[in-house]
């Protein structure tokens, strides 16, 4: 079974938390018009994440050199392939808001 979640918010904040032991293939796509988004992702998790903002900033806690990182403090798009990518795909987009990718140790 595939689990596909598509979220759209006009105004508000969104938090995504991913548990590394989930065996299923899944995708999450989140679009926020105005608001901030946070993703809590374990350091051992395998996932593909794309984060993009139009008028905000993106911060990324992951320091693994194999993971794409913003090239400046004002980055507006990043793409991460962690631990081979696995079966999880996460896409986050804000039009007017910041995105924070936080590394959580399992």
mmCIF file of N, CA and C in Angstrom:
data_model
loop_
_atom_site.group_PDB
_atom_site.id
_atom_site.type_symbol
_atom_site.label_atom_id
_atom_site.label_comp_id
_atom_site.label_asym_id
_atom_site.label_seq_id
_atom_site.Cartn_x
_atom_site.Cartn_y
_atom_site.Cartn_z
ATOM 1 N N UNK A 1 0.834 -1.186 0.000
ATOM 2 C CA UNK A 1 0.000 0.000 0.000
ATOM 3 C C UNK A 1 0.875 1.244 0.000
ATOM 4 N N UNK A 2 0.551 2.181 -0.859
ATOM 5 C CA UNK A 2 1.211 3.479 -0.837
ATOM 6 C C UNK A 2 0.381 4.433 -0.006
ATOM 7 N N UNK A 3 1.040 5.276 0.733
ATOM 8 C CA UNK A 3 0.369 6.306 1.512
ATOM 9 C C UNK A 3 0.774 7.643 0.914
ATOM 10 N N UNK A 4 -0.183 8.358 0.353
ATOM 11 C CA UNK A 4 0.076 9.654 -0.258
ATOM 12 C C UNK A 4 -0.773 10.703 0.439
ATOM 13 N N UNK A 5 -0.110 11.739 0.929
ATOM 14 C CA UNK A 5 -0.799 12.818 1.633
ATOM 15 C C UNK A 5 -0.515 14.120 0.898
ATOM 16 N N UNK A 6 -1.572 14.855 0.598
ATOM 17 C CA UNK A 6 -1.457 16.143 -0.081
ATOM 18 C C UNK A 6 -2.145 17.184 0.791
ATOM 19 N N UNK A 7 -1.374 18.117 1.341
ATOM 20 C CA UNK A 7 -1.906 19.136 2.246
ATOM 21 C C UNK A 7 -1.781 20.514 1.623
ATOM 22 N N UNK A 8 -2.800 21.328 1.824
ATOM 23 C CA UNK A 8 -2.764 22.717 1.359
ATOM 24 C C UNK A 8 -3.348 23.605 2.452
ATOM 25 N N UNK A 9 -2.594 24.635 2.827
ATOM 26 C CA UNK A 9 -3.043 25.581 3.846
ATOM 27 C C UNK A 9 -2.965 26.996 3.277
ATOM 28 N N UNK A 10 -4.020 27.762 3.461
ATOM 29 C CA UNK A 10 -3.981 29.173 3.057
ATOM 30 C C UNK A 10 -3.185 29.992 4.069
ATOM 31 N N UNK A 11 -3.427 29.711 5.357
ATOM 32 C CA UNK A 11 -2.737 30.453 6.405
ATOM 33 C C UNK A 11 -2.585 29.523 7.603
ATOM 34 N N UNK A 12 -1.397 29.481 8.161
ATOM 35 C CA UNK A 12 -1.153 28.644 9.324
ATOM 36 C C UNK A 12 0.233 28.030 9.274
ATOM 37 N N UNK A 13 0.556 27.257 10.296
ATOM 38 C CA UNK A 13 1.854 26.604 10.399
ATOM 39 C C UNK A 13 1.672 25.098 10.298
ATOM 40 N N UNK A 14 2.728 24.414 9.843
ATOM 41 C CA UNK A 14 2.667 22.973 9.637
ATOM 42 C C UNK A 14 3.923 22.328 10.198
ATOM 43 N N UNK A 15 3.735 21.212 10.915
ATOM 44 C CA UNK A 15 4.854 20.425 11.430
ATOM 45 C C UNK A 15 4.730 19.006 10.887
ATOM 46 N N UNK A 16 5.828 18.501 10.326
ATOM 47 C CA UNK A 16 5.885 17.135 9.825
ATOM 48 C C UNK A 16 6.936 16.390 10.630
ATOM 49 N N UNK A 17 6.575 15.210 11.106
ATOM 50 C CA UNK A 17 7.510 14.370 11.848
ATOM 51 C C UNK A 17 7.544 13.010 11.175
ATOM 52 N N UNK A 18 8.749 12.492 10.910
ATOM 53 C CA UNK A 18 8.902 11.222 10.202
ATOM 54 C C UNK A 18 9.624 10.228 11.098
ATOM 55 N N UNK A 19 9.059 9.042 11.300
ATOM 56 C CA UNK A 19 9.667 7.982 12.084
ATOM 57 C C UNK A 19 10.423 7.050 11.151
ATOM 58 N N UNK A 20 11.695 6.875 11.365
ATOM 59 C CA UNK A 20 12.556 6.135 10.436
ATOM 60 C C UNK A 20 12.182 4.681 10.267
ATOM 61 N N UNK A 21 11.490 4.068 11.186
ATOM 62 C CA UNK A 21 11.212 2.638 11.098
ATOM 63 C C UNK A 21 9.974 2.313 10.271
ATOM 64 N N UNK A 22 9.311 3.300 9.698
ATOM 65 C CA UNK A 22 8.131 3.027 8.881
ATOM 66 C C UNK A 22 8.545 2.307 7.599
ATOM 67 N N UNK A 23 8.028 1.091 7.363
ATOM 68 C CA UNK A 23 8.486 0.299 6.227
ATOM 69 C C UNK A 23 7.801 0.623 4.905
ATOM 70 N N UNK A 24 6.698 1.342 4.916
ATOM 71 C CA UNK A 24 5.930 1.552 3.684
ATOM 72 C C UNK A 24 6.470 2.705 2.844
ATOM 73 N N UNK A 25 6.149 2.594 1.568
ATOM 74 C CA UNK A 25 6.418 3.706 0.654
ATOM 75 C C UNK A 25 5.360 4.768 0.902
ATOM 76 N N UNK A 26 5.781 6.027 1.017
ATOM 77 C CA UNK A 26 4.796 7.084 1.169
ATOM 78 C C UNK A 26 5.344 8.403 0.646
ATOM 79 N N UNK A 27 4.412 9.312 0.379
ATOM 80 C CA UNK A 27 4.809 10.659 -0.038
ATOM 81 C C UNK A 27 3.929 11.669 0.684
ATOM 82 N N UNK A 28 4.543 12.787 1.003
ATOM 83 C CA UNK A 28 3.832 13.904 1.610
ATOM 84 C C UNK A 28 4.141 15.131 0.765
ATOM 85 N N UNK A 29 3.085 15.820 0.355
ATOM 86 C CA UNK A 29 3.259 17.080 -0.349
ATOM 87 C C UNK A 29 2.482 18.130 0.433
ATOM 88 N N UNK A 30 3.179 19.173 0.873
ATOM 89 C CA UNK A 30 2.562 20.224 1.673
ATOM 90 C C UNK A 30 2.805 21.575 1.018
ATOM 91 N N UNK A 31 1.734 22.312 0.781
ATOM 92 C CA UNK A 31 1.812 23.648 0.196
ATOM 93 C C UNK A 31 1.161 24.644 1.145
ATOM 94 N N UNK A 32 1.906 25.662 1.547
ATOM 95 C CA UNK A 32 1.394 26.694 2.444
ATOM 96 C C UNK A 32 1.447 28.037 1.728
ATOM 97 N N UNK A 33 0.338 28.758 1.722
ATOM 98 C CA UNK A 33 0.321 30.084 1.121
ATOM 99 C C UNK A 33 1.014 31.082 2.048
ATOM 100 N N UNK A 34 0.633 31.058 3.327
ATOM 101 C CA UNK A 34 1.250 31.971 4.297
ATOM 102 C C UNK A 34 1.415 31.233 5.618
ATOM 103 N N UNK A 35 2.646 31.035 6.032
ATOM 104 C CA UNK A 35 2.929 30.334 7.273
ATOM 105 C C UNK A 35 4.259 29.614 7.201
ATOM 106 N N UNK A 36 4.693 29.102 8.341
ATOM 107 C CA UNK A 36 5.977 28.418 8.436
ATOM 108 C C UNK A 36 5.776 26.911 8.491
ATOM 109 N N UNK A 37 6.816 26.178 8.069
ATOM 110 C CA UNK A 37 6.764 24.721 8.083
ATOM 111 C C UNK A 37 8.030 24.179 8.729
ATOM 112 N N UNK A 38 7.848 23.112 9.527
ATOM 113 C CA UNK A 38 8.964 22.430 10.171
ATOM 114 C C UNK A 38 8.903 20.958 9.826
ATOM 115 N N UNK A 39 10.059 20.346 9.613
ATOM 116 C CA UNK A 39 10.144 18.899 9.409
ATOM 117 C C UNK A 39 11.155 18.348 10.406
ATOM 118 N N UNK A 40 10.725 17.390 11.224
ATOM 119 C CA UNK A 40 11.584 16.699 12.174
ATOM 120 C C UNK A 40 11.901 15.337 11.568
ATOM 121 N N UNK A 41 13.181 15.112 11.217
ATOM 122 C CA UNK A 41 13.574 13.896 10.511
ATOM 123 C C UNK A 41 14.762 13.254 11.220
ATOM 124 N N UNK A 42 14.676 11.960 11.555
ATOM 125 C CA UNK A 42 15.784 11.292 12.232
ATOM 126 C C UNK A 42 17.033 11.240 11.358
ATOM 127 N N UNK A 43 18.195 11.310 11.984
ATOM 128 C CA UNK A 43 19.448 11.303 11.231
ATOM 129 C C UNK A 43 19.655 9.994 10.470
ATOM 130 N N UNK A 44 19.066 8.880 10.936
ATOM 131 C CA UNK A 44 19.219 7.594 10.260
ATOM 132 C C UNK A 44 18.138 7.316 9.222
ATOM 133 N N UNK A 45 17.209 8.218 9.047
ATOM 134 C CA UNK A 45 16.090 7.992 8.127
ATOM 135 C C UNK A 45 16.558 8.049 6.676
ATOM 136 N N UNK A 46 15.895 7.258 5.842
ATOM 137 C CA UNK A 46 16.120 7.301 4.400
ATOM 138 C C UNK A 46 14.937 8.025 3.783
ATOM 139 N N UNK A 47 15.205 9.140 3.120
ATOM 140 C CA UNK A 47 14.127 9.938 2.542
ATOM 141 C C UNK A 47 14.666 10.844 1.447
ATOM 142 N N UNK A 48 13.750 11.319 0.617
ATOM 143 C CA UNK A 48 14.042 12.332 -0.394
ATOM 144 C C UNK A 48 13.184 13.527 -0.050
ATOM 145 N N UNK A 49 13.804 14.652 0.221
ATOM 146 C CA UNK A 49 13.057 15.842 0.611
ATOM 147 C C UNK A 49 13.376 17.001 -0.312
ATOM 148 N N UNK A 50 12.328 17.677 -0.755
ATOM 149 C CA UNK A 50 12.470 18.914 -1.518
ATOM 150 C C UNK A 50 11.751 19.997 -0.738
ATOM 151 N N UNK A 51 12.424 21.107 -0.496
ATOM 152 C CA UNK A 51 11.831 22.235 0.221
ATOM 153 C C UNK A 51 12.060 23.497 -0.594
ATOM 154 N N UNK A 52 10.991 24.299 -0.728
ATOM 155 C CA UNK A 52 11.081 25.510 -1.540
ATOM 156 C C UNK A 52 10.196 26.593 -0.943
ATOM 157 N N UNK A 53 10.687 27.833 -0.980
ATOM 158 C CA UNK A 53 9.909 28.964 -0.518
ATOM 159 C C UNK A 53 10.088 30.130 -1.486
ATOM 160 N N UNK A 54 9.058 30.930 -1.618
ATOM 161 C CA UNK A 54 9.134 32.084 -2.514
ATOM 162 C C UNK A 54 9.669 33.315 -1.784
ATOM 163 N N UNK A 55 9.068 33.644 -0.629
ATOM 164 C CA UNK A 55 9.458 34.850 0.097
ATOM 165 C C UNK A 55 10.037 34.570 1.474
ATOM 166 N N UNK A 56 10.374 33.316 1.769
ATOM 167 C CA UNK A 56 10.923 32.978 3.071
ATOM 168 C C UNK A 56 12.355 32.497 2.968
ATOM 169 N N UNK A 57 12.794 31.826 4.043
ATOM 170 C CA UNK A 57 14.137 31.253 4.083
ATOM 171 C C UNK A 57 14.031 29.784 4.463
ATOM 172 N N UNK A 58 15.077 29.040 4.128
ATOM 173 C CA UNK A 58 15.140 27.626 4.493
ATOM 174 C C UNK A 58 16.383 27.412 5.352
ATOM 175 N N UNK A 59 16.195 26.747 6.479
ATOM 176 C CA UNK A 59 17.309 26.362 7.341
ATOM 177 C C UNK A 59 17.344 24.846 7.423
ATOM 178 N N UNK A 60 18.556 24.272 7.436
ATOM 179 C CA UNK A 60 18.720 22.825 7.399
ATOM 180 C C UNK A 60 19.739 22.407 8.450
ATOM 181 N N UNK A 61 19.318 21.584 9.419
ATOM 182 C CA UNK A 61 20.213 21.099 10.475
ATOM 183 C C UNK A 61 21.142 19.978 10.025
ATOM 184 N N UNK A 62 20.814 19.285 8.946
ATOM 185 C CA UNK A 62 21.633 18.159 8.518
ATOM 186 C C UNK A 62 22.991 18.660 8.048
ATOM 187 N N UNK A 63 24.062 18.031 8.542
ATOM 188 C CA UNK A 63 25.405 18.456 8.150
ATOM 189 C C UNK A 63 26.151 17.382 7.369
ATOM 190 N N UNK A 64 25.441 16.342 6.940
ATOM 191 C CA UNK A 64 26.027 15.282 6.136
ATOM 192 C C UNK A 64 26.423 15.861 4.775
ATOM 193 N N UNK A 65 27.710 15.761 4.385
ATOM 194 C CA UNK A 65 28.119 16.354 3.101
ATOM 195 C C UNK A 65 27.455 15.719 1.890
ATOM 196 N N UNK A 66 26.877 14.511 2.054
ATOM 197 C CA UNK A 66 26.196 13.866 0.926
ATOM 198 C C UNK A 66 24.806 14.442 0.699
ATOM 199 N N UNK A 67 24.371 15.296 1.606
ATOM 200 C CA UNK A 67 23.047 15.901 1.498
ATOM 201 C C UNK A 67 23.206 17.331 0.988
ATOM 202 N N UNK A 68 22.420 17.681 -0.010
ATOM 203 C CA UNK A 68 22.488 19.040 -0.551
ATOM 204 C C UNK A 68 22.084 20.040 0.523
ATOM 205 N N UNK A 69 22.861 21.092 0.646
ATOM 206 C CA UNK A 69 22.578 22.129 1.634
ATOM 207 C C UNK A 69 22.436 23.470 0.912
ATOM 208 N N UNK A 70 21.749 24.388 1.538
ATOM 209 C CA UNK A 70 21.659 25.714 0.943
ATOM 210 C C UNK A 70 23.044 26.324 0.797
ATOM 211 N N UNK A 71 23.250 27.087 -0.242
ATOM 212 C CA UNK A 71 24.554 27.706 -0.451
ATOM 213 C C UNK A 71 24.662 29.065 0.241
ATOM 214 N N UNK A 72 23.572 29.555 0.774
ATOM 215 C CA UNK A 72 23.622 30.827 1.497
ATOM 216 C C UNK A 72 22.544 30.827 2.567
ATOM 217 N N UNK A 73 22.625 31.791 3.463
ATOM 218 C CA UNK A 73 21.644 31.889 4.544
ATOM 219 C C UNK A 73 20.254 32.215 3.999
ATOM 220 N N UNK A 74 20.187 32.750 2.798
ATOM 221 C CA UNK A 74 18.911 33.144 2.217
ATOM 222 C C UNK A 74 18.439 32.136 1.165
ATOM 223 N N UNK A 75 18.781 30.874 1.338
ATOM 224 C CA UNK A 75 18.404 29.846 0.364
ATOM 225 C C UNK A 75 16.890 29.767 0.224
ATOM 226 N N UNK A 76 16.419 29.561 -0.987
ATOM 227 C CA UNK A 76 14.990 29.450 -1.228
ATOM 228 C C UNK A 76 14.588 28.069 -1.736
ATOM 229 N N UNK A 77 15.575 27.173 -1.960
ATOM 230 C CA UNK A 77 15.251 25.811 -2.369
ATOM 231 C C UNK A 77 16.395 24.876 -2.001
ATOM 232 N N UNK A 78 16.047 23.708 -1.458
ATOM 233 C CA UNK A 78 17.031 22.665 -1.241
ATOM 234 C C UNK A 78 16.415 21.333 -1.648
ATOM 235 N N UNK A 79 17.279 20.392 -1.964
ATOM 236 C CA UNK A 79 16.851 19.041 -2.247
ATOM 237 C C UNK A 79 17.805 18.111 -1.514
ATOM 238 N N UNK A 80 17.249 17.188 -0.731
ATOM 239 C CA UNK A 80 18.051 16.278 0.082
ATOM 240 C C UNK A 80 17.735 14.841 -0.296
ATOM 241 N N UNK A 81 18.766 14.032 -0.401
ATOM 242 C CA UNK A 81 18.615 12.596 -0.579
ATOM 243 C C UNK A 81 19.416 11.972 0.555
ATOM 244 N N UNK A 82 18.743 11.555 1.612
ATOM 245 C CA UNK A 82 19.414 11.062 2.809
ATOM 246 C C UNK A 82 19.413 9.540 2.852
ATOM 247 N N UNK A 83 20.565 8.974 3.141
ATOM 248 C CA UNK A 83 20.710 7.524 3.321
ATOM 249 C C UNK A 83 20.129 6.729 2.155
ATOM 250 N N UNK A 84 20.397 7.179 0.957
ATOM 251 C CA UNK A 84 19.940 6.472 -0.242
ATOM 252 C C UNK A 84 18.544 6.834 -0.712
ATOM 253 N N UNK A 85 17.837 7.653 0.045
ATOM 254 C CA UNK A 85 16.510 8.091 -0.371
ATOM 255 C C UNK A 85 15.377 7.236 0.141
ATOM 256 N N UNK A 86 15.565 5.939 0.220
ATOM 257 C CA UNK A 86 14.534 5.055 0.755
ATOM 258 C C UNK A 86 13.222 5.146 -0.003
ATOM 259 N N UNK A 87 12.132 4.918 0.726
ATOM 260 C CA UNK A 87 10.800 4.892 0.128
ATOM 261 C C UNK A 87 9.978 6.128 0.463
ATOM 262 N N UNK A 88 10.535 7.072 1.180
ATOM 263 C CA UNK A 88 9.785 8.252 1.608
ATOM 264 C C UNK A 88 10.141 9.468 0.745
ATOM 265 N N UNK A 89 9.113 10.160 0.274
ATOM 266 C CA UNK A 89 9.291 11.390 -0.495
ATOM 267 C C UNK A 89 8.502 12.499 0.201
ATOM 268 N N UNK A 90 9.190 13.586 0.534
ATOM 269 C CA UNK A 90 8.554 14.692 1.239
ATOM 270 C C UNK A 90 8.824 15.968 0.457
ATOM 271 N N UNK A 91 7.748 16.681 0.101
ATOM 272 C CA UNK A 91 7.872 17.959 -0.603
ATOM 273 C C UNK A 91 7.161 19.018 0.214
ATOM 274 N N UNK A 92 7.874 20.096 0.526
ATOM 275 C CA UNK A 92 7.306 21.193 1.301
ATOM 276 C C UNK A 92 7.521 22.485 0.525
ATOM 277 N N UNK A 93 6.454 23.291 0.432
ATOM 278 C CA UNK A 93 6.555 24.572 -0.273
ATOM 279 C C UNK A 93 5.766 25.620 0.486
ATOM 280 N N UNK A 94 6.399 26.771 0.696
ATOM 281 C CA UNK A 94 5.693 27.913 1.258
ATOM 282 C C UNK A 94 5.814 29.077 0.284
ATOM 283 N N UNK A 95 4.742 29.825 0.140
ATOM 284 C CA UNK A 95 4.808 31.032 -0.679
ATOM 285 C C UNK A 95 5.401 32.168 0.156
ATOM 286 N N UNK A 96 4.866 32.359 1.359
ATOM 287 C CA UNK A 96 5.334 33.420 2.251
ATOM 288 C C UNK A 96 5.533 32.832 3.641
ATOM 289 N N UNK A 97 6.703 32.266 3.882
ATOM 290 C CA UNK A 97 6.999 31.661 5.172
ATOM 291 C C UNK A 97 8.315 30.907 5.120
ATOM 292 N N UNK A 98 8.846 30.600 6.283
ATOM 293 C CA UNK A 98 10.122 29.913 6.397
ATOM 294 C C UNK A 98 9.919 28.409 6.531
ATOM 295 N N UNK A 99 10.964 27.658 6.165
ATOM 296 C CA UNK A 99 10.977 26.211 6.312
ATOM 297 C C UNK A 99 12.213 25.842 7.123
ATOM 298 N N UNK A 100 12.023 24.997 8.114
ATOM 299 C CA UNK A 100 13.131 24.544 8.958
ATOM 300 C C UNK A 100 13.173 23.019 8.922
ATOM 301 N N UNK A 101 14.320 22.455 8.501
ATOM 302 C CA UNK A 101 14.529 21.017 8.470
ATOM 303 C C UNK A 101 15.387 20.684 9.692
ATOM 304 N N UNK A 102 14.827 19.895 10.626
ATOM 305 C CA UNK A 102 15.529 19.609 11.875
ATOM 306 C C UNK A 102 15.910 18.144 11.968
ATOM 307 N N UNK A 103 17.168 17.905 12.286
ATOM 308 C CA UNK A 103 17.683 16.546 12.440
ATOM 309 C C UNK A 103 17.421 16.068 13.854
ATOM 310 N N UNK A 104 16.707 14.976 13.948
ATOM 311 C CA UNK A 104 16.380 14.369 15.236
ATOM 312 C C UNK A 104 17.135 13.054 15.328
ATOM 313 N N UNK A 105 17.812 12.820 16.416
ATOM 314 C CA UNK A 105 18.509 11.538 16.607
ATOM 315 C C UNK A 105 17.518 10.505 17.139
ATOM 316 N N UNK A 106 17.536 9.304 16.546
ATOM 317 C CA UNK A 106 16.579 8.275 16.978
ATOM 318 C C UNK A 106 16.838 7.801 18.392
#
